[in-house]
Amino acid sequence: MHSDARGTARRHWADIIGCRPESVFDSATTVTEWGQNGVEILCWESGGAVGAPPAFLEALREHADHVPFDIDRKGARALVEPVAAVDDVLGPQFVEYCDETTFDPVERGVRRIEPRRLDWLRDPCPVEEWVRSGLAVDADVPTFAVLRADRPVAAVQYGVVDGVAKLAVASHPAHRGEGHAKAAVSAATAHALDRGHLVEYRTVERWTASVALAGGLGFERVARSLLVELK
């Protein structure tokens, strides 16, 4: 990934967690104030960043002197529980990026559609999967889909924050393993790159097919993230 793209990712995560851009991808662990009711953990090979509510900030700074790259849900809970009551831990997620130097597209019939047509895809998807996908039928954002009988069997949207195109992906349960989601992600990625954006793909690590999809298109894993929800 080009150094400019890495700088864009650094600034993007600094805005999310509320730390200095130089702290992201540094060799230390930074604990900073985060204005949400939870603790956001971002870790990379050499260090990490932890965003926490003001009430728990100082205690976490004493406790979280190092966040290992392989931290899991149990480890995240153990990190936070000494200073705050934990409700649940979401993740870990792969955090991957793609720019024009790494992108390896696939060619398949993908169409840009109106977001409202995603109703056909939302109904057969398990509710939790649909919510986690991030797709929205009422969003005014670029939406791409593979169609069968004029209905989407895989779809991708992206919105742009801080120059980063953040992908949202879902596929029909009856059509998985057929390459449709990969084709839709490829089309959305090409569209975003043509407009000068860095493309971000985030997925839960246990969804191995989703992880493999991103890797096959040239996305590079940069970091891992977990969200610790507080009671």
mmCIF file of C-alpha atoms in Angstrom:
data_model
loop_
_atom_site.group_PDB
_atom_site.id
_atom_site.type_symbol
_atom_site.label_atom_id
_atom_site.label_comp_id
_atom_site.label_asym_id
_atom_site.label_seq_id
_atom_site.Cartn_x
_atom_site.Cartn_y
_atom_site.Cartn_z
ATOM 1 C CA MET A 1 0.000 0.000 0.000
ATOM 2 C CA HIS A 2 1.313 3.426 -0.930
ATOM 3 C CA SER A 3 2.571 5.676 1.870
ATOM 4 C CA ASP A 4 -0.052 8.324 1.046
ATOM 5 C CA ALA A 5 -2.778 5.712 1.496
ATOM 6 C CA ARG A 6 -1.319 4.690 4.838
ATOM 7 C CA GLY A 7 -1.342 8.339 5.891
ATOM 8 C CA THR A 8 -5.029 8.598 4.971
ATOM 9 C CA ALA A 9 -5.807 5.521 7.082
ATOM 10 C CA ARG A 10 -3.788 6.970 9.962
ATOM 11 C CA ARG A 11 -5.706 10.260 9.937
ATOM 12 C CA HIS A 12 -9.014 8.428 9.628
ATOM 13 C CA TRP A 13 -8.428 6.286 12.712
ATOM 14 C CA ALA A 14 -7.066 9.250 14.654
ATOM 15 C CA ASP A 15 -10.395 10.998 14.063
ATOM 16 C CA ILE A 16 -12.356 7.907 15.154
ATOM 17 C CA ILE A 17 -10.454 7.280 18.370
ATOM 18 C CA GLY A 18 -9.522 10.876 19.148
ATOM 19 C CA CYS A 19 -5.740 10.580 19.189
ATOM 20 C CA ARG A 20 -2.933 12.258 17.263
ATOM 21 C CA PRO A 21 -2.345 10.807 13.750
ATOM 22 C CA GLU A 22 1.297 10.135 14.655
ATOM 23 C CA SER A 23 0.084 7.733 17.365
ATOM 24 C CA VAL A 24 -1.647 5.437 14.866
ATOM 25 C CA PHE A 25 0.673 2.660 13.616
ATOM 26 C CA ASP A 26 3.351 3.818 16.067
ATOM 27 C CA SER A 27 5.233 1.301 18.209
ATOM 28 C CA ALA A 28 3.502 2.279 21.459
ATOM 29 C CA THR A 29 0.001 1.896 22.910
ATOM 30 C CA THR A 30 -1.971 5.139 23.259
ATOM 31 C CA VAL A 31 -5.023 5.542 25.500
ATOM 32 C CA THR A 32 -7.135 8.544 24.630
ATOM 33 C CA GLU A 33 -10.530 10.078 25.382
ATOM 34 C CA TRP A 34 -13.383 8.748 23.251
ATOM 35 C CA GLY A 35 -16.863 10.234 23.406
ATOM 36 C CA GLN A 36 -18.827 6.970 23.220
ATOM 37 C CA ASN A 37 -20.196 4.584 25.841
ATOM 38 C CA GLY A 38 -17.656 1.894 25.109
ATOM 39 C CA VAL A 39 -13.975 1.203 24.676
ATOM 40 C CA GLU A 40 -12.632 1.045 21.121
ATOM 41 C CA ILE A 41 -9.462 -0.995 20.663
ATOM 42 C CA LEU A 42 -7.379 -0.759 17.509
ATOM 43 C CA CYS A 43 -4.191 -2.805 17.385
ATOM 44 C CA TRP A 44 -1.472 -3.334 14.807
ATOM 45 C CA GLU A 45 1.733 -5.337 14.695
ATOM 46 C CA SER A 46 3.801 -2.971 16.831
ATOM 47 C CA GLY A 47 1.302 -1.125 19.008
ATOM 48 C CA GLY A 48 -2.262 -0.007 19.546
ATOM 49 C CA ALA A 49 -4.733 2.728 20.416
ATOM 50 C CA VAL A 50 -7.518 2.593 22.969
ATOM 51 C CA GLY A 51 -10.369 5.090 23.045
ATOM 52 C CA ALA A 52 -12.284 5.273 26.328
ATOM 53 C CA PRO A 53 -14.912 7.490 28.036
ATOM 54 C CA PRO A 54 -13.455 10.212 30.284
ATOM 55 C CA ALA A 55 -14.545 8.480 33.514
ATOM 56 C CA PHE A 56 -12.287 5.483 32.825
ATOM 57 C CA LEU A 57 -9.447 7.216 31.023
ATOM 58 C CA GLU A 58 -6.829 7.472 33.759
ATOM 59 C CA ALA A 59 -7.451 3.962 35.101
ATOM 60 C CA LEU A 60 -7.087 2.471 31.636
ATOM 61 C CA ARG A 61 -3.881 4.419 31.030
ATOM 62 C CA GLU A 62 -2.390 2.661 34.040
ATOM 63 C CA HIS A 63 -3.778 -0.731 33.057
ATOM 64 C CA ALA A 64 -3.406 -0.787 29.247
ATOM 65 C CA ASP A 65 0.291 -0.203 28.796
ATOM 66 C CA HIS A 66 0.429 -2.754 25.965
ATOM 67 C CA VAL A 67 -2.284 -4.227 23.742
ATOM 68 C CA PRO A 68 -1.090 -7.392 21.960
ATOM 69 C CA PHE A 69 -1.880 -7.726 18.262
ATOM 70 C CA ASP A 70 -3.557 -11.089 18.815
ATOM 71 C CA ILE A 71 -5.919 -9.803 21.518
ATOM 72 C CA ASP A 72 -9.278 -11.599 21.384
ATOM 73 C CA ARG A 73 -12.679 -10.979 22.955
ATOM 74 C CA LYS A 74 -11.604 -12.592 26.228
ATOM 75 C CA GLY A 75 -8.460 -10.468 26.313
ATOM 76 C CA ALA A 76 -10.398 -7.286 25.573
ATOM 77 C CA ARG A 77 -12.809 -8.054 28.398
ATOM 78 C CA ALA A 78 -9.910 -8.720 30.768
ATOM 79 C CA LEU A 79 -8.341 -5.404 29.761
ATOM 80 C CA VAL A 80 -11.429 -3.330 30.558
ATOM 81 C CA GLU A 81 -13.167 -5.186 33.421
ATOM 82 C CA PRO A 82 -10.758 -3.987 36.135
ATOM 83 C CA VAL A 83 -11.918 -0.403 35.503
ATOM 84 C CA ALA A 84 -15.471 -0.699 34.085
ATOM 85 C CA ALA A 85 -18.433 -3.102 33.938
ATOM 86 C CA VAL A 86 -18.458 -4.848 30.562
ATOM 87 C CA ASP A 87 -21.674 -5.745 28.748
ATOM 88 C CA ASP A 88 -20.331 -7.368 25.569
ATOM 89 C CA VAL A 89 -17.346 -7.397 23.212
ATOM 90 C CA LEU A 90 -17.801 -7.064 19.456
ATOM 91 C CA GLY A 91 -15.141 -8.344 17.096
ATOM 92 C CA PRO A 92 -12.348 -8.804 16.539
ATOM 93 C CA GLN A 93 -12.571 -7.395 13.040
ATOM 94 C CA PHE A 94 -10.000 -7.409 10.289
ATOM 95 C CA VAL A 95 -9.221 -3.861 9.149
ATOM 96 C CA GLU A 96 -8.016 -3.989 5.557
ATOM 97 C CA TYR A 97 -7.250 -1.398 2.899
ATOM 98 C CA CYS A 98 -6.826 -1.313 -0.839
ATOM 99 C CA ASP A 99 -5.360 1.352 -3.098
ATOM 100 C CA GLU A 100 -4.475 1.415 -6.788
ATOM 101 C CA THR A 101 -1.125 -0.267 -6.139
ATOM 102 C CA THR A 102 -2.647 -3.405 -4.575
ATOM 103 C CA PHE A 103 -6.049 -3.743 -6.277
ATOM 104 C CA ASP A 104 -6.556 -6.985 -8.231
ATOM 105 C CA PRO A 105 -10.063 -6.693 -9.755
ATOM 106 C CA VAL A 106 -12.339 -9.395 -11.094
ATOM 107 C CA GLU A 107 -14.566 -8.937 -14.118
ATOM 108 C CA ARG A 108 -18.198 -9.979 -13.856
ATOM 109 C CA GLY A 109 -21.558 -8.410 -14.604
ATOM 110 C CA VAL A 110 -22.261 -5.949 -11.803
ATOM 111 C CA ARG A 111 -24.759 -3.110 -12.034
ATOM 112 C CA ARG A 112 -25.177 0.091 -10.114
ATOM 113 C CA ILE A 113 -28.662 0.113 -8.604
ATOM 114 C CA GLU A 114 -30.918 2.285 -6.490
ATOM 115 C CA PRO A 115 -30.515 1.480 -2.783
ATOM 116 C CA ARG A 116 -34.264 0.868 -2.385
ATOM 117 C CA ARG A 117 -33.875 -2.305 -4.477
ATOM 118 C CA LEU A 118 -31.929 -3.845 -1.600
ATOM 119 C CA ASP A 119 -35.270 -4.798 -0.037
ATOM 120 C CA TRP A 120 -35.073 -7.983 -2.116
ATOM 121 C CA LEU A 121 -31.765 -8.849 -0.451
ATOM 122 C CA ARG A 122 -32.587 -7.745 3.082
ATOM 123 C CA ASP A 123 -35.563 -10.065 3.571
ATOM 124 C CA PRO A 124 -33.748 -13.430 3.139
ATOM 125 C CA CYS A 125 -30.687 -12.403 5.177
ATOM 126 C CA PRO A 126 -30.533 -13.227 8.903
ATOM 127 C CA VAL A 127 -31.311 -10.077 10.870
ATOM 128 C CA GLU A 128 -27.958 -9.936 12.676
ATOM 129 C CA GLU A 129 -26.039 -10.392 9.439
ATOM 130 C CA TRP A 130 -27.998 -7.650 7.730
ATOM 131 C CA VAL A 131 -27.416 -5.209 10.584
ATOM 132 C CA ARG A 132 -23.692 -6.007 10.660
ATOM 133 C CA SER A 133 -23.432 -5.631 6.881
ATOM 134 C CA GLY A 134 -24.052 -1.886 7.113
ATOM 135 C CA LEU A 135 -26.227 -1.799 3.985
ATOM 136 C CA ALA A 136 -29.153 0.620 3.992
ATOM 137 C CA VAL A 137 -32.125 0.775 1.637
ATOM 138 C CA ASP A 138 -32.583 4.502 2.250
ATOM 139 C CA ALA A 139 -28.951 5.623 1.925
ATOM 140 C CA ASP A 140 -27.925 8.072 -0.784
ATOM 141 C CA VAL A 141 -24.631 6.328 -1.550
ATOM 142 C CA PRO A 142 -23.176 4.340 -4.487
ATOM 143 C CA THR A 143 -24.721 0.867 -4.514
ATOM 144 C CA PHE A 144 -23.593 -2.055 -6.689
ATOM 145 C CA ALA A 145 -25.173 -5.475 -7.114
ATOM 146 C CA VAL A 146 -25.095 -8.744 -8.979
ATOM 147 C CA LEU A 147 -28.620 -9.453 -10.189
ATOM 148 C CA ARG A 148 -30.458 -12.715 -10.823
ATOM 149 C CA ALA A 149 -33.981 -12.463 -12.243
ATOM 150 C CA ASP A 150 -33.521 -8.707 -11.772
ATOM 151 C CA ARG A 151 -33.079 -9.122 -8.015
ATOM 152 C CA PRO A 152 -29.807 -8.556 -6.096
ATOM 153 C CA VAL A 153 -28.049 -11.683 -4.851
ATOM 154 C CA ALA A 154 -25.020 -9.715 -3.591
ATOM 155 C CA ALA A 155 -24.625 -6.011 -3.005
ATOM 156 C CA VAL A 156 -22.093 -3.448 -1.856
ATOM 157 C CA GLN A 157 -22.407 0.185 -0.813
ATOM 158 C CA TYR A 158 -19.811 2.669 0.274
ATOM 159 C CA GLY A 159 -19.795 5.974 2.070
ATOM 160 C CA VAL A 160 -16.763 8.232 2.317
ATOM 161 C CA VAL A 161 -15.291 9.528 5.587
ATOM 162 C CA ASP A 162 -11.958 11.373 5.718
ATOM 163 C CA GLY A 163 -11.141 10.232 2.187
ATOM 164 C CA VAL A 164 -11.809 6.588 3.092
ATOM 165 C CA ALA A 165 -14.507 4.642 1.221
ATOM 166 C CA LYS A 166 -15.994 2.282 3.801
ATOM 167 C CA LEU A 167 -17.563 -0.798 2.208
ATOM 168 C CA ALA A 168 -20.805 -2.429 3.349
ATOM 169 C CA VAL A 169 -21.422 -5.922 1.951
ATOM 170 C CA ALA A 170 -24.128 -8.605 2.000
ATOM 171 C CA SER A 171 -24.986 -11.665 -0.072
ATOM 172 C CA HIS A 172 -28.070 -13.855 -0.403
ATOM 173 C CA PRO A 173 -27.772 -17.009 1.751
ATOM 174 C CA ALA A 174 -28.791 -19.199 -1.194
ATOM 175 C CA HIS A 175 -26.133 -17.784 -3.524
ATOM 176 C CA ARG A 176 -23.006 -17.750 -1.388
ATOM 177 C CA GLY A 177 -19.812 -19.315 -2.645
ATOM 178 C CA GLU A 178 -20.618 -18.324 -6.228
ATOM 179 C CA GLY A 179 -18.336 -15.295 -6.412
ATOM 180 C CA HIS A 180 -21.094 -12.688 -6.520
ATOM 181 C CA ALA A 181 -20.026 -10.779 -3.403
ATOM 182 C CA LYS A 182 -16.433 -10.652 -4.626
ATOM 183 C CA ALA A 183 -17.568 -9.230 -7.960
ATOM 184 C CA ALA A 184 -19.713 -6.584 -6.257
ATOM 185 C CA VAL A 185 -16.872 -5.600 -3.906
ATOM 186 C CA SER A 186 -14.534 -5.366 -6.907
ATOM 187 C CA ALA A 187 -16.917 -3.045 -8.765
ATOM 188 C CA ALA A 188 -17.435 -0.794 -5.736
ATOM 189 C CA THR A 189 -13.699 -0.700 -5.048
ATOM 190 C CA ALA A 190 -12.915 0.273 -8.649
ATOM 191 C CA HIS A 191 -15.543 3.024 -8.496
ATOM 192 C CA ALA A 192 -14.126 4.427 -5.253
ATOM 193 C CA LEU A 193 -10.503 4.261 -6.404
ATOM 194 C CA ASP A 194 -11.402 6.092 -9.620
ATOM 195 C CA ARG A 195 -12.603 8.941 -7.402
ATOM 196 C CA GLY A 196 -9.386 9.087 -5.442
ATOM 197 C CA HIS A 197 -10.524 7.336 -2.261
ATOM 198 C CA LEU A 198 -8.715 4.781 -0.135
ATOM 199 C CA VAL A 199 -10.986 1.735 0.246
ATOM 200 C CA GLU A 200 -11.580 0.091 3.621
ATOM 201 C CA TYR A 201 -12.910 -3.432 4.156
ATOM 202 C CA ARG A 202 -13.799 -4.523 7.667
ATOM 203 C CA THR A 203 -15.157 -7.929 8.548
ATOM 204 C CA VAL A 204 -15.449 -10.161 11.586
ATOM 205 C CA GLU A 205 -12.431 -12.464 11.702
ATOM 206 C CA ARG A 206 -14.491 -15.620 12.165
ATOM 207 C CA TRP A 207 -16.158 -15.006 8.789
ATOM 208 C CA THR A 208 -13.312 -16.656 6.930
ATOM 209 C CA ALA A 209 -14.963 -16.503 3.519
ATOM 210 C CA SER A 210 -15.303 -12.736 3.844
ATOM 211 C CA VAL A 211 -11.663 -12.425 4.894
ATOM 212 C CA ALA A 212 -10.572 -14.505 1.893
ATOM 213 C CA LEU A 213 -12.716 -12.400 -0.446
ATOM 214 C CA ALA A 214 -10.890 -9.218 0.510
ATOM 215 C CA GLY A 215 -7.474 -10.813 0.269
ATOM 216 C CA GLY A 216 -8.262 -12.079 -3.223
ATOM 217 C CA LEU A 217 -8.921 -8.528 -4.404
ATOM 218 C CA GLY A 218 -5.676 -7.137 -3.034
ATOM 219 C CA PHE A 219 -6.836 -5.734 0.300
ATOM 220 C CA GLU A 220 -4.027 -5.658 2.837
ATOM 221 C CA ARG A 221 -4.608 -6.245 6.535
ATOM 222 C CA VAL A 222 -3.379 -3.240 8.464
ATOM 223 C CA ALA A 223 -4.973 -3.639 11.889
ATOM 224 C CA ARG A 224 -7.584 -5.371 14.046
ATOM 225 C CA SER A 225 -10.376 -3.737 16.019
ATOM 226 C CA LEU A 226 -12.652 -4.632 18.919
ATOM 227 C CA LEU A 227 -15.435 -2.696 20.600
ATOM 228 C CA VAL A 228 -16.045 -3.299 24.311
ATOM 229 C CA GLU A 229 -19.605 -2.283 25.169
ATOM 230 C CA LEU A 230 -20.078 -1.036 28.734
ATOM 231 C CA LYS A 231 -23.035 -1.575 31.038
#
